[in-house]
Short mmCIF file of C-alpha atoms and ligand atoms in Angstrom, two decimals:
data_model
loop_
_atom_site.label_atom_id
_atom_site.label_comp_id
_atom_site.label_asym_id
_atom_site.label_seq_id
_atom_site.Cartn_x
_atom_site.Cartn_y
_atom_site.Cartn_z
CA UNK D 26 25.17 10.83 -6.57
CA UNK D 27 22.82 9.40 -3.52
CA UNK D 28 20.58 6.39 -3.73
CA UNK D 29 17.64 5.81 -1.49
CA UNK D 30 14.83 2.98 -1.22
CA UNK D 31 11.07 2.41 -0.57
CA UNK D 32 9.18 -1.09 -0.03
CA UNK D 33 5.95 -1.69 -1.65
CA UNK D 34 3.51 -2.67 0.76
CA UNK D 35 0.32 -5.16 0.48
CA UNK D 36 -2.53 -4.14 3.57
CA UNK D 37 -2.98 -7.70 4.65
CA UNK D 38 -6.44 -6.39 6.62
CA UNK D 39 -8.37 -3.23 7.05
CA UNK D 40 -7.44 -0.35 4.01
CA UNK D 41 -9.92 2.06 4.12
CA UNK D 42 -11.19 1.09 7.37
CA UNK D 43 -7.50 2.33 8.62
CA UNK D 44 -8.97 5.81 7.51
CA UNK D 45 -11.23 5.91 10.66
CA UNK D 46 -8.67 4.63 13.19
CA UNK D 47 -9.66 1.24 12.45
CA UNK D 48 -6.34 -0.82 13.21
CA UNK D 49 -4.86 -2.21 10.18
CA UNK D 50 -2.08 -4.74 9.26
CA UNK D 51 0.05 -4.34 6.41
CA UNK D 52 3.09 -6.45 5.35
CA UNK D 53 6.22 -4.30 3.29
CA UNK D 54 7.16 -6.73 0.03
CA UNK D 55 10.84 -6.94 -0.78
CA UNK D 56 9.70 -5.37 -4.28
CA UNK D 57 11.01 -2.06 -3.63
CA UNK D 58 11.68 1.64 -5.87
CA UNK D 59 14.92 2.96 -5.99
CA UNK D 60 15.64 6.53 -6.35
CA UNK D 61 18.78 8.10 -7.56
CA UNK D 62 19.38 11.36 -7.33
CA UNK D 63 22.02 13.93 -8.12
CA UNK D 64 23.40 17.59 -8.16
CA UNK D 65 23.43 19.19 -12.26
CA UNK D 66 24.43 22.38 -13.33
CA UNK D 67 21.25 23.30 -14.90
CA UNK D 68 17.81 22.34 -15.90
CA UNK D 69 15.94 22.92 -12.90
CA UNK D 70 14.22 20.15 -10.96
CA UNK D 71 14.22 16.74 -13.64
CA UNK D 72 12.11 14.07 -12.22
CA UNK D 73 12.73 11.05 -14.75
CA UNK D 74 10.61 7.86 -14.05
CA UNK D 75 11.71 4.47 -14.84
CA UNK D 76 9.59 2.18 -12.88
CA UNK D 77 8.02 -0.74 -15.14
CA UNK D 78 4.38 0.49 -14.98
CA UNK D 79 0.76 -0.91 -15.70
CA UNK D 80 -0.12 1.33 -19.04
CA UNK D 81 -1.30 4.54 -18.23
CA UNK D 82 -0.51 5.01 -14.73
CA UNK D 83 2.23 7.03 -14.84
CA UNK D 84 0.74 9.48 -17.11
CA UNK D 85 -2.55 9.50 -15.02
CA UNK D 86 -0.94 10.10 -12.21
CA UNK D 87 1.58 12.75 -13.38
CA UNK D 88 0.24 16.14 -11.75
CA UNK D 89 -0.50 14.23 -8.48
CA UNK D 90 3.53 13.06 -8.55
CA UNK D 91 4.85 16.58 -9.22
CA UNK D 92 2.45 18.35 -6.22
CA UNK D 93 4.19 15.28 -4.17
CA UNK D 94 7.87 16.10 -5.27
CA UNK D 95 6.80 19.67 -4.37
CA UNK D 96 5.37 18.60 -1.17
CA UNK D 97 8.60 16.47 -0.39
CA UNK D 98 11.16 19.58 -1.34
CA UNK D 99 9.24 21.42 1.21
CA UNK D 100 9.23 19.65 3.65
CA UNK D 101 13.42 19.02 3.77
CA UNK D 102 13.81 22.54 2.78
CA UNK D 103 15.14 22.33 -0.43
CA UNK D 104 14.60 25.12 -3.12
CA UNK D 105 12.54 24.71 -6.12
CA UNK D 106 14.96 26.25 -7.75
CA UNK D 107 17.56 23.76 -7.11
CA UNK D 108 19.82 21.67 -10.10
CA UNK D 109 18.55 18.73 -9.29
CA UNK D 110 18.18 14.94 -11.42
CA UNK D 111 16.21 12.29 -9.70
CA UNK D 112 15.84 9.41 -11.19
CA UNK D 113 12.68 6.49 -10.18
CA UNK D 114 13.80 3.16 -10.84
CA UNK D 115 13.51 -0.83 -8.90
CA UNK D 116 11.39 -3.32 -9.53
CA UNK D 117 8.37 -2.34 -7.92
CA UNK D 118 5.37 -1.86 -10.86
CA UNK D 119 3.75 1.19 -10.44
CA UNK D 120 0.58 0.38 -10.12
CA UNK D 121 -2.53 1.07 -7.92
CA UNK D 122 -2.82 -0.88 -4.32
CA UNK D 123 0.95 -2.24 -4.19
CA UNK D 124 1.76 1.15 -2.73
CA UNK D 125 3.54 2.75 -5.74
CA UNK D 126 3.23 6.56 -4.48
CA UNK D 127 4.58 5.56 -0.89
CA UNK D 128 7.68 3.88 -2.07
CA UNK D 129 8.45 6.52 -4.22
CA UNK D 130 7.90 9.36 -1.70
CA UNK D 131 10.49 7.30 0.68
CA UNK D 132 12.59 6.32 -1.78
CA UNK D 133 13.09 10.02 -2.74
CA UNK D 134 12.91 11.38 0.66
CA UNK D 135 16.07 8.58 1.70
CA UNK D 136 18.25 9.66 -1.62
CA UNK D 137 17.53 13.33 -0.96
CA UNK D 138 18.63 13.06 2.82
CA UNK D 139 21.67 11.20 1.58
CA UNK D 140 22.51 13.60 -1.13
CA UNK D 141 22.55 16.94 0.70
CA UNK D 142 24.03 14.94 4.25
CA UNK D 143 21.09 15.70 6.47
CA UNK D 144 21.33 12.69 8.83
CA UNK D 145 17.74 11.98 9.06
CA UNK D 146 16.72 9.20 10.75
CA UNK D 147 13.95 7.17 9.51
CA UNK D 148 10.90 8.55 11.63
CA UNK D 149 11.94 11.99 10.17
CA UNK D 150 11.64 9.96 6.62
CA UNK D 151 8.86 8.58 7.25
CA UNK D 152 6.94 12.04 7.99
CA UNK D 153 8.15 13.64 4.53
CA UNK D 154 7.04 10.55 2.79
CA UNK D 155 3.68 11.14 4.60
CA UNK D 156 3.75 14.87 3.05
CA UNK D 157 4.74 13.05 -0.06
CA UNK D 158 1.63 11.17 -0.32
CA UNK D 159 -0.58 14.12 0.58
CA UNK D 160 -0.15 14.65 -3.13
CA UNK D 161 -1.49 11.77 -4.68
CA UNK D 162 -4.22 10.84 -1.61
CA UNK D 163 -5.23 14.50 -0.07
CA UNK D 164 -5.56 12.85 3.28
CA UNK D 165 -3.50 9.68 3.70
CA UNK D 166 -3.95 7.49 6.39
CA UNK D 167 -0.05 6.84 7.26
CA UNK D 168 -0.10 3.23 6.28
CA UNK D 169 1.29 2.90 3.35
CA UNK D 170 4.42 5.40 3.99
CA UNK D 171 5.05 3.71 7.57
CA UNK D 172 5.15 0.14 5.92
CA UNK D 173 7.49 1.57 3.21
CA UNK D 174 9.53 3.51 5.39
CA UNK D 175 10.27 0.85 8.02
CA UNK D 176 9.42 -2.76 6.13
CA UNK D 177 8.42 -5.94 8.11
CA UNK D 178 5.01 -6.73 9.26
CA UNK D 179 2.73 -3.69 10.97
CA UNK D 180 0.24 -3.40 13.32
CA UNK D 181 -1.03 0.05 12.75
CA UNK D 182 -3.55 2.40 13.75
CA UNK D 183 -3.95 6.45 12.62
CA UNK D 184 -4.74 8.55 15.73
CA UNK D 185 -3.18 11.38 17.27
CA UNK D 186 -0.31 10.28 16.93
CA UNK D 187 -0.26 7.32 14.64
CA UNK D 188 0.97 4.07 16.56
CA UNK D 189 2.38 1.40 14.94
CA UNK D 190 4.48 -1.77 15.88
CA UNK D 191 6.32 -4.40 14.37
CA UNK D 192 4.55 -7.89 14.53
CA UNK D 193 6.73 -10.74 14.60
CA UNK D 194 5.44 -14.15 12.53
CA UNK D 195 6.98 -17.55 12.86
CA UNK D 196 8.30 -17.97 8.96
CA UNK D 197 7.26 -15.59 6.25
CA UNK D 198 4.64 -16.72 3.67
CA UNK D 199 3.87 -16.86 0.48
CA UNK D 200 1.16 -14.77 -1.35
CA UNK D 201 0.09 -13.95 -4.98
CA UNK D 202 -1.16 -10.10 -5.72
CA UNK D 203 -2.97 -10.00 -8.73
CA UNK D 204 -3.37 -7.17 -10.65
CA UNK D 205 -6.56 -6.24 -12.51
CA UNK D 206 -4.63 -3.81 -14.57
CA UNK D 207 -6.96 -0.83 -13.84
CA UNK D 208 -5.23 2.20 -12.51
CA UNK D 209 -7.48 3.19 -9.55
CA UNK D 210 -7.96 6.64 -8.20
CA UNK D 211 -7.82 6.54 -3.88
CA UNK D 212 -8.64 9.82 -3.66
CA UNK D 213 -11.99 9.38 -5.14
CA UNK D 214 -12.08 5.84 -3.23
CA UNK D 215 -12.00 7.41 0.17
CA UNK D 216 -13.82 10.14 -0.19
CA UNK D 217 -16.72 7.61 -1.85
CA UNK D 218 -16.47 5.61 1.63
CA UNK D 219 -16.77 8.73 3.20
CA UNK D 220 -19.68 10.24 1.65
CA UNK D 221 -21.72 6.23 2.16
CA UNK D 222 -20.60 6.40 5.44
CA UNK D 223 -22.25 9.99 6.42
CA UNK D 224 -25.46 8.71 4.51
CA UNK D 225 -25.49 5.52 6.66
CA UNK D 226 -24.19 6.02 9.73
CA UNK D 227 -25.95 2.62 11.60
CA UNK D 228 -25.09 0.35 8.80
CA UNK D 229 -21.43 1.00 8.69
CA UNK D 230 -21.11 1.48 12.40
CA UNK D 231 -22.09 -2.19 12.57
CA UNK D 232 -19.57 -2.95 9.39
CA UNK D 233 -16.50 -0.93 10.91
CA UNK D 234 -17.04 -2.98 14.42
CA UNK D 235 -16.70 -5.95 12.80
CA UNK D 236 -13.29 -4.82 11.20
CA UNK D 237 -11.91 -3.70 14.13
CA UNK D 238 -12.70 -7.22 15.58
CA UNK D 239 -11.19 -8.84 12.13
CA UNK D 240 -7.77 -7.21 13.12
CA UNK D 241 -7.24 -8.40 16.41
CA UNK D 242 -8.19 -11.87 15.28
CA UNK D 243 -6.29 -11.64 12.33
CA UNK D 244 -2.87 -10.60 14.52
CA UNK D 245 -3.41 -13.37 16.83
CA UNK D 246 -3.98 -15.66 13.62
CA UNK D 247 -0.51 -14.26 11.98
CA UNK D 248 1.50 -14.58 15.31
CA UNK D 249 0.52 -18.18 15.67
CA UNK D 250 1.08 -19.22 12.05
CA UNK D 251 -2.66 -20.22 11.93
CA UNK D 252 -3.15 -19.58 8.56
CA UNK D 253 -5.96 -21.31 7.69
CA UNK D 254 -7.79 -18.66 10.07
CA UNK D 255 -5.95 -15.87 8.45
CA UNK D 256 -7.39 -16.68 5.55
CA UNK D 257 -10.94 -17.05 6.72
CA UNK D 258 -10.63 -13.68 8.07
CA UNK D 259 -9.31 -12.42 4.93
CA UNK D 260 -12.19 -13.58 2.87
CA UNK D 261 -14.61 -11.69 5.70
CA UNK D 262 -12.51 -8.45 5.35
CA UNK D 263 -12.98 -8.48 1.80
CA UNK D 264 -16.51 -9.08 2.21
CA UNK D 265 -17.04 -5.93 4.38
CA UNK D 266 -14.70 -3.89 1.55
CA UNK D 267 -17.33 -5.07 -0.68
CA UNK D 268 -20.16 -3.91 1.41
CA UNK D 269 -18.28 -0.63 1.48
CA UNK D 270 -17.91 -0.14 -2.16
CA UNK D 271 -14.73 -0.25 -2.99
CA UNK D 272 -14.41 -3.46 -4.45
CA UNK D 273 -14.94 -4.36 -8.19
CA UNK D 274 -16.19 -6.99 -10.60
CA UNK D 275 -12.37 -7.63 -12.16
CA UNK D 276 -11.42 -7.53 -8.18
CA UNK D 277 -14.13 -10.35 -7.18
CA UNK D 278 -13.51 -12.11 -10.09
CA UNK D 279 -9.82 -12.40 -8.73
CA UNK D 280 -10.41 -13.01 -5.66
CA UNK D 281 -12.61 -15.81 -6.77
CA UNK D 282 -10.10 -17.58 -9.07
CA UNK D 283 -7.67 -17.82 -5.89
CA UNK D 284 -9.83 -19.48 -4.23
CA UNK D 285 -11.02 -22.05 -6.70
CA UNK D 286 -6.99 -22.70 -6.89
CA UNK D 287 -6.69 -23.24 -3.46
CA UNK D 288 -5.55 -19.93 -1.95
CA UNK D 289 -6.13 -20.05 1.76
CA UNK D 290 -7.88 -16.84 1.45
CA UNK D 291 -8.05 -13.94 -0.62
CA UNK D 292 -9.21 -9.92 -1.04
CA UNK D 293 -8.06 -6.72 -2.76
CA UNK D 294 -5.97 -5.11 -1.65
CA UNK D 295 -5.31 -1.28 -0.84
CA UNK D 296 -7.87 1.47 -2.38
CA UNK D 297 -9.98 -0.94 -4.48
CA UNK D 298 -11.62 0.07 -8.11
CA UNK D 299 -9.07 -1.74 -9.25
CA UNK D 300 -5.57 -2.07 -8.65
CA UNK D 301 -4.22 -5.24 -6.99
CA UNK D 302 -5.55 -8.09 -4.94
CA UNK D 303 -4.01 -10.57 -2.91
CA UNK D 304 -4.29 -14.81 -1.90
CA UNK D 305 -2.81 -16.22 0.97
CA UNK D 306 -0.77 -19.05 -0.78
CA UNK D 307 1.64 -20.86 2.22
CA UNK D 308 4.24 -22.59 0.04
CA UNK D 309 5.66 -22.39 -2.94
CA UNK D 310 3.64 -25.07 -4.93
CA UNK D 311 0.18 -23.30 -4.00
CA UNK D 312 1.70 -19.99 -4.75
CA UNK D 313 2.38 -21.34 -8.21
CA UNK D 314 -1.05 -23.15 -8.93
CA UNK D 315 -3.04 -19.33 -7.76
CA UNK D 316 -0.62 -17.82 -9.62
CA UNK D 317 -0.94 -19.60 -12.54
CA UNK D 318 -4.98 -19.64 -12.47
CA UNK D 319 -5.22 -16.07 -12.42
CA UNK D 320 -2.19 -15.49 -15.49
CA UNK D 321 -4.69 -17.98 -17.10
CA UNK D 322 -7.84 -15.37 -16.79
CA UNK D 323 -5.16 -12.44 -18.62
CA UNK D 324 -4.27 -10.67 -15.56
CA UNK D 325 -0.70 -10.39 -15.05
CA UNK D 326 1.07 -11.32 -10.91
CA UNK D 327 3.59 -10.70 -8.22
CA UNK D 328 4.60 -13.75 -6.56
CA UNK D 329 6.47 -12.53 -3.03
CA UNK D 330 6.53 -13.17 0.94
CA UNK D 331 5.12 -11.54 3.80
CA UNK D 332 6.47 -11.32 7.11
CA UNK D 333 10.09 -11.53 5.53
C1 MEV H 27 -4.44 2.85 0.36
O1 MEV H 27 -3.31 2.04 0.13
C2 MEV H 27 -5.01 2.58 1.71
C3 MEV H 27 -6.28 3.36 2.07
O2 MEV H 27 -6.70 2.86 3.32
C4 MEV H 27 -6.04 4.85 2.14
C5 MEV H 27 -5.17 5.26 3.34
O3 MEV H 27 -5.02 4.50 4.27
O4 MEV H 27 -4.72 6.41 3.30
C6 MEV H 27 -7.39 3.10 1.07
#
């Protein structure tokens, strides 16, 4: 029997924008899936999934999981016709924009490597968890499997290759992600940007500049432990995810009740229509009072760190 783990991951600045080479920052949350997997005697390949889950997004996203598992046995080379029991568990909610799909891919990639002894090392992980996501996103960006993969704070930017590095931040920090309880398709998200953004090239030339300024603000801001400025710069990012599309009322309304409480800053988070969003809430008492304002509205939360 072989275990293996993946990090959920909340994009601090820049989803969707990543897309176009944008660079983005994302932040790995210690809420993490575990995957157990192990040799049987029969029954084929038995993907059992018992992640907590917001209703209906396990079934919504079932074919999209089993192209991925296919995706991920092709790409170590292991037969679909293997006896095979994996099992999904941790304390990670599936859900959309915590980066679910990533966390499994790794977490399954790491358990599989470990079960059959292929000593990969984790860039070779982090590239089937990439193939991985092809099945639930078509054309991932990389973010989400890198921050899974690796964990800790990332400066990243898709290109040929992807780069990435590992920002360093004075203390970790608190943050609430909120979850509007809508399972969100990214798929549809991206390709929505993408079809806006062929129909108005001038407008969002002038919207994607400004996000590729955000992010090099926003690292100096997280480097210095300025967080009130991190959190001015969040509330601008989400304003240009709004002028993309890809926010929502229940996602504004959110975002809104963080602030109100006192949340440094705040904006969804990952592929929008829905999923999560998340406030910038430096210590413990703050993290409490946003976190308690938006259980208040019916909306259930995850109270973690970044930077940790
Ligand atoms: C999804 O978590 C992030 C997006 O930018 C898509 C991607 O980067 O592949 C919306």
């Amino acid at each position: 029997m072989a275990e293996g783990k993946g990090y959920g991951k909340c994009i601090l600045f820049n989803e969707h924008f990543v897309v176009y080479g944008i660079p983005s920052i994302v932040s790995a949350i210690s809420d993490a899936t575990v995957a157990i997997a192990e040799k049987t005697d029969s029954g084929g390949i038995q993907l059992i999934d018992n992640r907590p889950a917001t209703p209906g997004y396990k079934e919504e996203k079932k074919e999209h999981q089993e192209d991925s598992l296919r995706r991920i046995l092709g790409a170590m080379d292991i037969s679909m016709n293997a006896n095979l029991r994996i099992t999904l568990k941790g304390d990670l909610f599936a859900a959309s924009g915590v980066g679910a799909s990533a966390a499994s891919c790794t977490a399954i990639a790491r358990t599989l490597n470990q079960l059959f002894d292929m000593g990969l090392d984790d860039d070779r992980i982090n590239e089937i968890a990439y193939e991985g996501e092809k099945g639930y996103h078509g054309t991932p960006s990389g973010v989400d499997n890198t921050a899974s993969t690796y964990g800790g704070m990332i400066w990243f930017v898709k290109g040929e290759p992807n780069t990435f590095d590992l920002m360093k931040i004075p203390q970790p920090v608190e943050i609430v992600m909120g979850n509007t309880g809508t399972v969100a398709n990214t798929k549809a998200a991206v390709a929505g940007v993408k079809e806006r953004r062929e129909k108005n090239p001038e407008e969002y030339d002038k919207i994607f500049s400004r996000a590729r300024n955000i992010a090099y603000d926003a690292r100096k801001a997280l480097e210095s432990s300025d967080l009130k400025e991190v959190g001015r710069l969040m509330n601008v990012n989400h304003q240009l995810l709004q002028k993309i599309e890809v926010s929502n009322g229940d996602l504004d309304a959110l975002v809104e009740t963080a602030r109100k409480a006192g949340a440094f800053g705040a904006k969804m988070t990952g592929g929008g229509l829905g999923g999560y969003m998340v406030a910038l809430t430096p210590g413990e008492s703050l993290q409490e009072k946003v976190s308690k304002a938006i259980k208040k509205k019916g909306f259930s939360v995850l109270k973690t760190k970044i930077g940790v």
